[in-house]
Coordinates of C-alpha atoms in Angstrom, one line a residue:
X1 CA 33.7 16.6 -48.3
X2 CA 34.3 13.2 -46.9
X3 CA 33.5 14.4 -43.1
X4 CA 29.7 15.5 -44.7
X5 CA 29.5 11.7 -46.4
X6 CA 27.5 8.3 -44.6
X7 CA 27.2 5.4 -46.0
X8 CA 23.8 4.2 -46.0
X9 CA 22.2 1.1 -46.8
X10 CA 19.0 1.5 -48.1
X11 CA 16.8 -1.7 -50.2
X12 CA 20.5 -3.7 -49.7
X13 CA 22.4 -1.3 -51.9
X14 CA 25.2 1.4 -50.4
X15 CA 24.7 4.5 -51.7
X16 CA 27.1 8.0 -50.7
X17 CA 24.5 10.7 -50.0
X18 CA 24.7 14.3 -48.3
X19 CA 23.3 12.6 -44.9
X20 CA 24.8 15.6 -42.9
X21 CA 22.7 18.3 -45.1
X22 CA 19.4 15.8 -44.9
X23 CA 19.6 16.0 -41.1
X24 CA 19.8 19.5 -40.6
X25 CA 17.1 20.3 -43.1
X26 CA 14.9 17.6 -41.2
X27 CA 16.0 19.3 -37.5
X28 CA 14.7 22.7 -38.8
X29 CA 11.6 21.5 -40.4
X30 CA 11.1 19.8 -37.0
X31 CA 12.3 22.4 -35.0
X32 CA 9.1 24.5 -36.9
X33 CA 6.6 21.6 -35.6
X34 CA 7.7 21.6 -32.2
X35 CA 7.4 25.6 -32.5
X36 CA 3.7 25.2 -33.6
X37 CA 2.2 22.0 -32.2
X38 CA 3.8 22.2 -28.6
X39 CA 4.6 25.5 -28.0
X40 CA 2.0 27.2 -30.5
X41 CA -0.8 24.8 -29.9
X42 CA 0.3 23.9 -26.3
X43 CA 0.2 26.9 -24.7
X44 CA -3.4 27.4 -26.3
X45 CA -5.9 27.8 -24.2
X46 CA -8.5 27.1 -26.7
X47 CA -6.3 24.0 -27.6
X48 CA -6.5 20.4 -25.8
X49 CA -4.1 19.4 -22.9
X50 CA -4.2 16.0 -24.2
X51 CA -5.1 14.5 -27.1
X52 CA -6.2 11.2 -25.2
X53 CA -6.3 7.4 -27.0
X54 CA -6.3 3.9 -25.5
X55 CA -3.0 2.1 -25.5
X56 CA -3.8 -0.7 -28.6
X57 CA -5.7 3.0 -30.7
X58 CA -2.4 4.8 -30.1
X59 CA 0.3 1.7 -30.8
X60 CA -1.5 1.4 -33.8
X61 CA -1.8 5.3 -34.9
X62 CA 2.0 5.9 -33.8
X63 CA 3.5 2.9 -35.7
X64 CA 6.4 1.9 -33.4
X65 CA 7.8 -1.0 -35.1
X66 CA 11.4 -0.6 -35.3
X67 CA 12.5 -2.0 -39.2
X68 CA 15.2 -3.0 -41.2
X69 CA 15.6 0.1 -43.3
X70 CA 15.3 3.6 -42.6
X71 CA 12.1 5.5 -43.3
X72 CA 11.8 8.8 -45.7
X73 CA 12.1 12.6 -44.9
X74 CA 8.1 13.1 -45.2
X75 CA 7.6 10.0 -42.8
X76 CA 10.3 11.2 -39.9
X77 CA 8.3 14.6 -40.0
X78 CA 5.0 12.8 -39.0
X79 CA 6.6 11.1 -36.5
X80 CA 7.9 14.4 -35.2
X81 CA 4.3 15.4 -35.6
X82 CA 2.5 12.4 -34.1
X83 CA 4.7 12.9 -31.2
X84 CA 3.5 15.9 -30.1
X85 CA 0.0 15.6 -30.8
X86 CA -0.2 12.5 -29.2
X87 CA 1.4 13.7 -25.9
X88 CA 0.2 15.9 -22.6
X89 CA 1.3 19.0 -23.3
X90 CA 2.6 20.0 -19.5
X91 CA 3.0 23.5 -20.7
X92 CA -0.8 23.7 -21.3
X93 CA -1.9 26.4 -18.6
X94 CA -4.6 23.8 -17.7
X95 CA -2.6 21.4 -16.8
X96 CA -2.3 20.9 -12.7
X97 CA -1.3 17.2 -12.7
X98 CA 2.1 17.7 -11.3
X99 CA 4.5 19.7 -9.0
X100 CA 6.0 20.5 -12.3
X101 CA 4.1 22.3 -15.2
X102 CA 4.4 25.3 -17.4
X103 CA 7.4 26.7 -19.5
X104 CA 9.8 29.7 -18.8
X105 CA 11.1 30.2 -22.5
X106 CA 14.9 30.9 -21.7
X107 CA 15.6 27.8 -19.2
X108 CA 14.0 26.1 -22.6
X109 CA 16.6 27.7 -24.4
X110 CA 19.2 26.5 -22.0
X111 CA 17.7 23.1 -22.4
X112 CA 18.0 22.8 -26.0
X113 CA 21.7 24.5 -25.8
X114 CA 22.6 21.9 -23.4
X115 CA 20.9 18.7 -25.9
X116 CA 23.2 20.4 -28.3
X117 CA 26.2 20.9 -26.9
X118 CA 26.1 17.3 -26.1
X119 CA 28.2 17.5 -23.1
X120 CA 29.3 16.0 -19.6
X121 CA 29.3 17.2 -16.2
X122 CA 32.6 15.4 -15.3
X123 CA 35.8 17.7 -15.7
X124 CA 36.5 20.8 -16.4
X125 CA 38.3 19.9 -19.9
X126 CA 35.1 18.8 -21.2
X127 CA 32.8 21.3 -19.6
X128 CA 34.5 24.4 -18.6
X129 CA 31.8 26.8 -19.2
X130 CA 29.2 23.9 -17.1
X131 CA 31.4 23.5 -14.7
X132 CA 31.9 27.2 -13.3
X133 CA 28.3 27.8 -14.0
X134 CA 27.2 25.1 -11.8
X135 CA 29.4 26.3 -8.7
X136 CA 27.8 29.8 -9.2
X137 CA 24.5 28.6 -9.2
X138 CA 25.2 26.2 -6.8
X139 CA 26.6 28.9 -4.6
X140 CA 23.6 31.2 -4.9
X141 CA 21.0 28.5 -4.3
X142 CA 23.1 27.8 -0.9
X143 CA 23.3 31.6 0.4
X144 CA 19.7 31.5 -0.1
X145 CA 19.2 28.6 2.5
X146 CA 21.3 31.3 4.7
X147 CA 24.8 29.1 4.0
X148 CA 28.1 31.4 3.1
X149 CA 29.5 28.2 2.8
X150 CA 29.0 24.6 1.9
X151 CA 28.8 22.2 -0.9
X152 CA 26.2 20.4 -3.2
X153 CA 25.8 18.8 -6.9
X154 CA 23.1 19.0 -8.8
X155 CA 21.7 15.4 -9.2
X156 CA 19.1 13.8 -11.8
X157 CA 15.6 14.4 -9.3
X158 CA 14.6 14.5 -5.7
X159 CA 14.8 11.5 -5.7
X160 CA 18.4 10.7 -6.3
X161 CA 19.2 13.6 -4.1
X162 CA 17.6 12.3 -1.5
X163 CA 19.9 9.6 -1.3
X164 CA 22.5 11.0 -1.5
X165 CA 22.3 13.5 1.3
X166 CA 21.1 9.6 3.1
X167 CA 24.5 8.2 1.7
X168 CA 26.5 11.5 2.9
X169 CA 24.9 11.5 6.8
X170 CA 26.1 7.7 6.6
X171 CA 29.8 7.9 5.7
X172 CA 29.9 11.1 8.0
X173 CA 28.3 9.0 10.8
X174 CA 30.0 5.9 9.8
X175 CA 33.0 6.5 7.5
X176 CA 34.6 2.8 7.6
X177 CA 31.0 2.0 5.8
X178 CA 33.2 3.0 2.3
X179 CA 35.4 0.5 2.6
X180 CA 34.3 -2.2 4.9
X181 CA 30.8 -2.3 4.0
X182 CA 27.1 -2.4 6.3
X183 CA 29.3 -5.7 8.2
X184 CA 31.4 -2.7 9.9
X185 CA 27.9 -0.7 10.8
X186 CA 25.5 -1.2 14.0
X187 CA 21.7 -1.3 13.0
X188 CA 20.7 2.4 11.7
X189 CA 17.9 4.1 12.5
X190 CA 16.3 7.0 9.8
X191 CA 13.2 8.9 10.6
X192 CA 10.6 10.9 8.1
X193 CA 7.1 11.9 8.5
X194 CA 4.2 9.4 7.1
X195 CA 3.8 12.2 4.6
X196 CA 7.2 12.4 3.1
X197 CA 8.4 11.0 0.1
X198 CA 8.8 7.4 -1.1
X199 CA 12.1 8.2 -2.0
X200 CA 13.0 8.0 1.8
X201 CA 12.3 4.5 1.9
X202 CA 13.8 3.8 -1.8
X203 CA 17.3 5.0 -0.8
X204 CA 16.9 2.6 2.5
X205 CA 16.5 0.1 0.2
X206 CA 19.2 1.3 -2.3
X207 CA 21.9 1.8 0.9
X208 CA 21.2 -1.5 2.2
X209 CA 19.4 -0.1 5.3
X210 CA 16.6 -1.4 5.2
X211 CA 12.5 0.0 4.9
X212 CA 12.5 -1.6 8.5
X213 CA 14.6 0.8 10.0
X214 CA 12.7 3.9 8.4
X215 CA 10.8 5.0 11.6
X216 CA 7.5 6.7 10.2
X217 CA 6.7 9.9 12.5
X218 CA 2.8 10.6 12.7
X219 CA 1.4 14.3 11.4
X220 CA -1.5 16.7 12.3
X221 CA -3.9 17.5 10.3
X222 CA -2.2 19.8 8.0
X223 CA 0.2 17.5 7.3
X224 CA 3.1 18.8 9.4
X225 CA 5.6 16.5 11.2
X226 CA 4.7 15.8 15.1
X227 CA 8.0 16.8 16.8
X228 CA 7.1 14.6 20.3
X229 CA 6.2 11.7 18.3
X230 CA 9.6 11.9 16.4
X231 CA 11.3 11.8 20.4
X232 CA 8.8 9.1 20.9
X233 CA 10.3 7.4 17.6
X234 CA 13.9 8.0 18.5
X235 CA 13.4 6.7 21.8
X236 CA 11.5 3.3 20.1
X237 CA 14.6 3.0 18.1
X238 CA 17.1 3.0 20.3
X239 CA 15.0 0.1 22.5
X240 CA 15.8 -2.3 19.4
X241 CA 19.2 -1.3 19.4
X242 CA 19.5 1.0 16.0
X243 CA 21.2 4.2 16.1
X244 CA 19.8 7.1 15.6
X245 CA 21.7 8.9 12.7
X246 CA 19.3 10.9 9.9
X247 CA 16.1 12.6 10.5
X248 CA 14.6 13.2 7.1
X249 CA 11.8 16.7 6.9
X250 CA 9.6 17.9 4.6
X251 CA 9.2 21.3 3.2
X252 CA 6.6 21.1 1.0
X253 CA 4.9 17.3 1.2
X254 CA 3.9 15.8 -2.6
X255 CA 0.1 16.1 -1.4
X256 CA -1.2 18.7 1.0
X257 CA 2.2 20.9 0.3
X258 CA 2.7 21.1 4.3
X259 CA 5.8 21.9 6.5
X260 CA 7.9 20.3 9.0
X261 CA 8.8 22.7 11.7
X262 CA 12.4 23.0 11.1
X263 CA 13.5 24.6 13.9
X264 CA 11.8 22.0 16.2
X265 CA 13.1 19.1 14.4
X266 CA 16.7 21.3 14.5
X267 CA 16.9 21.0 18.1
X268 CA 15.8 17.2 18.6
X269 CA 18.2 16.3 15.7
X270 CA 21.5 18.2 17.5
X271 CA 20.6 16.4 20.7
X272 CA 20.8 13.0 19.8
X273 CA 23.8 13.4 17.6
X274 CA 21.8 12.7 14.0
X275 CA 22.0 14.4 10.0
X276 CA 19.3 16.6 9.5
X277 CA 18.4 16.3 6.2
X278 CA 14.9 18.5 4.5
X279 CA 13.4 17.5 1.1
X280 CA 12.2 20.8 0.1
X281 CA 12.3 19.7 -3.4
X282 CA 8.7 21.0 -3.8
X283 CA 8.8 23.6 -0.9
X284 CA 12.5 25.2 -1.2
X285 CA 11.7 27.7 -4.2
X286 CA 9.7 30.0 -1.4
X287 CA 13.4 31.2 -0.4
X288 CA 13.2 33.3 -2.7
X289 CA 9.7 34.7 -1.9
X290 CA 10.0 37.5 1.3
X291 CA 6.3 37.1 1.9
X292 CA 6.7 33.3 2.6
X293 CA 9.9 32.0 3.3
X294 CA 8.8 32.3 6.8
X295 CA 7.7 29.0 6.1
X296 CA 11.0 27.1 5.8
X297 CA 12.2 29.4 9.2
X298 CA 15.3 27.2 10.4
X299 CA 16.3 25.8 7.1
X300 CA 19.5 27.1 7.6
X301 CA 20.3 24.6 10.7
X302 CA 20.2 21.9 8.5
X303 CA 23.4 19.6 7.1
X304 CA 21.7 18.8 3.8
X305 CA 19.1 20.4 1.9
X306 CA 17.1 19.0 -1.7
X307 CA 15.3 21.6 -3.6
X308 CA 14.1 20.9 -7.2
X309 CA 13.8 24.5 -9.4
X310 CA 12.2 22.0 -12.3
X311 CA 9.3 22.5 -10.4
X312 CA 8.0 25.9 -8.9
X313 CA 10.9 27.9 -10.8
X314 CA 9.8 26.4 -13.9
X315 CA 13.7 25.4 -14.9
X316 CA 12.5 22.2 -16.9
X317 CA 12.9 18.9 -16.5
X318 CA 15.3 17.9 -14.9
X319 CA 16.4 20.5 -12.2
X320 CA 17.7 19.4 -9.1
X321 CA 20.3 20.0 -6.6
X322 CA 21.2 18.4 -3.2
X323 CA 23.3 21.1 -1.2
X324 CA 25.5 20.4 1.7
X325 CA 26.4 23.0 4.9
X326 CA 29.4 20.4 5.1
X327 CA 32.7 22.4 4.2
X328 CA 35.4 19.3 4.4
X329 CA 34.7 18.0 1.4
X330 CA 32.3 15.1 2.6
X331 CA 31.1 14.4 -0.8
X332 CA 34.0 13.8 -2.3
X333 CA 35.4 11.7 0.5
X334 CA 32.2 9.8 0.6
X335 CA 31.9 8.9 -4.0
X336 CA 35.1 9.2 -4.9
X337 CA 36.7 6.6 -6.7
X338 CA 39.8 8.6 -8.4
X339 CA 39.5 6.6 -11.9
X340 CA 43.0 7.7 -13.1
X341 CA 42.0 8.2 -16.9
X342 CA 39.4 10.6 -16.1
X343 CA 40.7 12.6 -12.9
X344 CA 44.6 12.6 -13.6
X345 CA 46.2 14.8 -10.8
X346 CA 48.6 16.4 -12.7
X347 CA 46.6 18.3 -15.5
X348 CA 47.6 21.7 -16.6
X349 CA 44.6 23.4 -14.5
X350 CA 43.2 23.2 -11.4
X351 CA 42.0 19.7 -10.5
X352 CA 39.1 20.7 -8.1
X353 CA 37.4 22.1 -10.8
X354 CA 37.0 18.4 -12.2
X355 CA 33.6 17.9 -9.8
X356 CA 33.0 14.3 -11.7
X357 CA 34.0 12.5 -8.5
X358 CA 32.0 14.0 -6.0
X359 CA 28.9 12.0 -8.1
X360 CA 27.6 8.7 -8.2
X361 CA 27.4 9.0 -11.8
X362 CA 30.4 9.1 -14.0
X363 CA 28.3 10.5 -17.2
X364 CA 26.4 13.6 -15.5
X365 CA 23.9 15.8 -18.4
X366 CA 24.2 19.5 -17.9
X367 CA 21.1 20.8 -15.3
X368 CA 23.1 24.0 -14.4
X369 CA 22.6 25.8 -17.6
X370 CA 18.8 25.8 -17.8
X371 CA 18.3 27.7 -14.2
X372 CA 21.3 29.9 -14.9
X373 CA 19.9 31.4 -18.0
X374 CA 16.0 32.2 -16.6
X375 CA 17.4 33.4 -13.9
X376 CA 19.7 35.7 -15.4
X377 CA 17.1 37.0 -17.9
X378 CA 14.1 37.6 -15.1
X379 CA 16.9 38.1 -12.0
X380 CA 16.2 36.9 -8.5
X381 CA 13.6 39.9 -8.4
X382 CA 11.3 37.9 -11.5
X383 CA 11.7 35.0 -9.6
X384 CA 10.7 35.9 -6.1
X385 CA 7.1 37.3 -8.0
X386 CA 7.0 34.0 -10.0
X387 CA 6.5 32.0 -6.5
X388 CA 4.3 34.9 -5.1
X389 CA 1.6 35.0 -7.7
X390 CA 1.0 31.0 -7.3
X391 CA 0.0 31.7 -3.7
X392 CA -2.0 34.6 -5.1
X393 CA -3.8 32.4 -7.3
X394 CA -3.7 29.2 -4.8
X395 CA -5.6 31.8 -2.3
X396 CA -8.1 33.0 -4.7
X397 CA -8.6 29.7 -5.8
X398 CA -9.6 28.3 -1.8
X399 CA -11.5 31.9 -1.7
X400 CA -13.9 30.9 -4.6
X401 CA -13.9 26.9 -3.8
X402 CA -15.4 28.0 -0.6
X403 CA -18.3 30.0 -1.7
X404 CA -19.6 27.1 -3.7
X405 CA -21.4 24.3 -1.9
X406 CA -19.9 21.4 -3.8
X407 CA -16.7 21.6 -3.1
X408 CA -15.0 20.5 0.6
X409 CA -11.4 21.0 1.4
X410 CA -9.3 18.6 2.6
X411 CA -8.1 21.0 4.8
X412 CA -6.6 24.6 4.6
X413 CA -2.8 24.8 3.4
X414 CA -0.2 26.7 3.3
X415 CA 1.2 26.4 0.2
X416 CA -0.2 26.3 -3.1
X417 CA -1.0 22.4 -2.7
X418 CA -5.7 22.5 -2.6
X419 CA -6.9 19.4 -1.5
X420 CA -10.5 18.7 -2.0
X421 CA -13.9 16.8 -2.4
X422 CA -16.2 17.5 -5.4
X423 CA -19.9 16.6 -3.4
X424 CA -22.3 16.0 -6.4
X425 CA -25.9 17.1 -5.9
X426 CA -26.8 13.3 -5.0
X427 CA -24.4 13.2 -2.4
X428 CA -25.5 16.1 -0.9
X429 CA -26.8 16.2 2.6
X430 CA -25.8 12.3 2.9
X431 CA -22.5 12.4 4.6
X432 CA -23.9 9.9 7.6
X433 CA -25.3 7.1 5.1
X434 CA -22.9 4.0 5.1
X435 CA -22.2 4.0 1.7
X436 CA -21.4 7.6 1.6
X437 CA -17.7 7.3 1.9
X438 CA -17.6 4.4 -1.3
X439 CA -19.4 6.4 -3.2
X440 CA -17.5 9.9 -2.6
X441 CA -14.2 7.4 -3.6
X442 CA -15.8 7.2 -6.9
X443 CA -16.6 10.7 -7.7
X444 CA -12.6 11.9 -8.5
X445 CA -11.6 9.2 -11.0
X446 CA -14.5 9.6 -13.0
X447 CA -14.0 13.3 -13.3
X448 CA -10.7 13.0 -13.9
X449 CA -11.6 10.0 -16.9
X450 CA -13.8 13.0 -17.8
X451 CA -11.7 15.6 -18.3
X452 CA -9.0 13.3 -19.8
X453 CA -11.1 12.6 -22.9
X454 CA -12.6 15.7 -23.2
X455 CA -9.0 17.1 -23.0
X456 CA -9.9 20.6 -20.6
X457 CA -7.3 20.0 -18.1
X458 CA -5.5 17.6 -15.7
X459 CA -5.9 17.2 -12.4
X460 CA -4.5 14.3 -10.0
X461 CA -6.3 12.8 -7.3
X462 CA -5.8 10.1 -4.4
X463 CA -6.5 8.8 -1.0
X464 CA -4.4 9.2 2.3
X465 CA -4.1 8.3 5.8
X466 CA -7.9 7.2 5.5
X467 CA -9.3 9.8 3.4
X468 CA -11.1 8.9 0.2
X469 CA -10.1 9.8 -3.5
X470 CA -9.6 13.4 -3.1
X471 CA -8.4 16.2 -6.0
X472 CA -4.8 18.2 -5.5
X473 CA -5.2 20.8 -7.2
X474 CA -1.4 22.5 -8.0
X475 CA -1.4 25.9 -8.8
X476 CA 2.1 26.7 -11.0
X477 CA 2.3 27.9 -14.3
X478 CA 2.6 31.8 -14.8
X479 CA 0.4 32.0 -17.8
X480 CA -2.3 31.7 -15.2
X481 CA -4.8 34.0 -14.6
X482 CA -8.1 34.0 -12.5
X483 CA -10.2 33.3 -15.0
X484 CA -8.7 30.1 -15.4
X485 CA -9.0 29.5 -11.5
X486 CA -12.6 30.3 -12.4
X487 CA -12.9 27.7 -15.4
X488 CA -11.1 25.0 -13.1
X489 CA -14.0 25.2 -10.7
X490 CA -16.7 25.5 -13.1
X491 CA -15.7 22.9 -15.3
X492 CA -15.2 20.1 -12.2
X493 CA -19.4 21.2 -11.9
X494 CA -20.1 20.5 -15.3
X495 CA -17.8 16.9 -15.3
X496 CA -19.3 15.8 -12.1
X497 CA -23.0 17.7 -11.7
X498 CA -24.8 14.7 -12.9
X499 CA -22.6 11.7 -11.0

């Protein structure tokens, strides 16, 4: 039929071919490589987590050039296949590099529905099933935090969630800022812990704030947010004139995986007037653990809350929501724009249901669907043991770390964040020679170069707040056993034994 018919040039001559057929017998045979190369071969333990090259070997190997004429069947299949060999396999069990990692086979499923269905997030006309599965999920996630009530969107990363519960405190603090712009604002003052995210300064930046005005609260040694050095902060503020208006803490910091103490910060924040906001992007998913939520005690006090389930839930990338105690509609207030060819007012259902102007975006991808199907097939109950067994494994991990003599931590966690130094027999014993720290800097990157090319596992490192290159180690996926706690340990002696 005519609706099954391109016209496609190929060698400068139109030709009518059966394109439609031709593309779905290429999607299922590549549906069949990604089956066996990435989730076959990924998941492998006895496969590599990365098939490593160097840039100009893998430009050359992957043959990017984009050409005149369209390439054959046989040739799109290698691509398909080049793909995946070439690229980290996250799902690997080995792989630690992230705060994501891993895969949960139905919030796949949901992922691949959602590509399919080719949707937006917008209105309800276009999305109806999206649209009432995202306020149920939405609305769980929130009675979790300990909110009957409330608001929230899910947004594309932490990051953009962050600033939008920064954008939100503003208008609430300001409002005239939506129409008159930063000329109708005083100075602004934000605070956030030296070991929050970059994002905090990224959306002063974005909003027109300023990194200047982002007050940097000092930590202790675990990590946590010093509560009388954020009154000391507040207090510096207000000396140059800024006002006070969004305290920014962590639950769950990108590094050493510490806490803020919520309730702390809860009571500075409702004496000087400001929006408490907590990224518990990494941190959040222990809600749903009874043996440690106790470490996000007084989340509920909050006015905004980030949480991403693409990374301890395992929902896949991307999974994030920002959720709001507000109940007047403060989001809405705050993005809307009310374009009248999109958000007509007298449709023949219920307009609230069209959630497309509560976002910055106007094009929003479905992220509901993903969550809402693990969570449905493993229930809150699956879930709650997901997050428990990575602190099992994080603890045994630390347990066996510490009977061996090359390995220091960092410091001892909380969470399933483990920080620490791989000592090599030559360093041993020389922790008060001058070069010692120099040369300990150098021990993590060449492991890690190691383990890259010899494709066993991945493993991030870095320096902080004076520290030298150290390994975090992120415990996530549940295909992870003790044994492979066991081989992670072993094999950082073998890569670094002889450095």
């Amino acid at each position: 039929s005519s609706s099954t018919i391109l016209i496609k040039y190929i060698n400068g001559h139109v030709h009518l071919e059966e394109y439609e057929s031709d593309g779905k017998l290429f999607l299922t045979e590549a549906f069949n490589v990604i089956m066996e190369e990435i989730l076959h071969k990924g998941t492998d333990l006895k496969e590599k987590v990365c098939e490593w090259k160097d840039p100009d070997q893998l430009r050359a190997l992957l043959d990017l050039d984009l050409r005149e004429h369209g390439e054959s069947h046989e040739q799109l299949l290698q691509r398909v296949r080049d793909v995946a060999r070439y690229s980290v396999k996250t799902c690997h069990p080995r792989f630690f590099n992230q705060l994501f990692a891993g895969v949960d086979y139905h919030a796949l499923t949901g992922r691949l529905l959602t590509e399919t269905l080719n949707t937006s997030q917008y209105t309800y006309e276009v999305a109806p099933v999206f649209v009432l599965m995202e306020e149920e999920v939405l609305r769980q996630l929130r009675s979790l935090v300990g909110w009957s009530e409330g608001d929230g969107i899910f947004c594309p990363g932490g990051s953009v969630s962050n600033m939008y519960a920064m954008n939100i405190a503003r208008y609430w603090a300001f409002p005239q800022v939506k129409t008159q712009g930063l000329w109708a604002t005083p100075r602004m003052a934000i605070f956030t812990s030296q070991q929050s995210h970059y994002s905090m300064k990224k959306a002063a930046t974005f909003l027109g704030i300023g990194t200047d005005n982002v007050f940097i609260v000092q930590v202790d040694e675990s990590g946590s947010m010093i509560p009388e050095d954020l009154e000391a902060k507040i207090v510096q503020a207000k000396s140059k004139d800024a006002v006070p208006f969004f305290v920014n803490a962590t639950a769950g910091t990108t590094v050493q995986g510490a806490f803020d103490p919520l309730n702390h910060i809860a009571d500075i924040s409702e004496r000087n007037g400001m929006w408490m906001h907590i990224d518990a992007a990494w941190g959040g998913s222990v809600l749903f653990s009874k043996k440690h939520k106790h470490l996000v005690a007084g989340i509920e006090r909050a006015n905004s809350v980030t949480w991403n389930p693409h990374k301890m839930l395992l929902a896949g990338l991307q999974c994030s929501v920002i959720l709001f105690r507000d109940t007047t509609n403060l989001l809405m207030h705050c993005h809307s724009a009310n374009a009248t060819y999109l958000f007509q007012q007298d449709k023949f259902y219920d307009t609230s249901l069209d959630t497309g102007d509560k976002s910055i975006q106007c094009g929003r991808k479905v992220d509901c669907l993903k969550l809402w199907l693990m969570w449905k097939a493993i229930g809150t109950h699956g879930l709650s043991e997901r997050v428990d067994k990575t602190f099992a494994l994080a603890r045994y991990l630390v347990e066996e770390m510490e009977k061996r003599e090359n390995f220091k931590l960092v410091c001892k966690g909380h969470f399933v964040n483990v920080c620490f130094w791989f000592i090599p027999p030559s360093l041993k014993g020389k922790e008060n020679s001058p070069d010692y720290q120099e040369r300990l800097s150098k021990v993590a990157p060449v492991i890690k170069e190691r383990m890259m090319k010899r494709g066993t596992m991945m493993v991030g490192y870095q320096p902080m707040d004076g520290r030298v290159n150290f390994f975090r180690m992120v415990v996530l996926s549940p295909q992870l056993t003790t044994k492979d706690m066991d081989f992670f340990l072993d094999e950082i002696e073998k890569l670094g034994k002889d450095l």
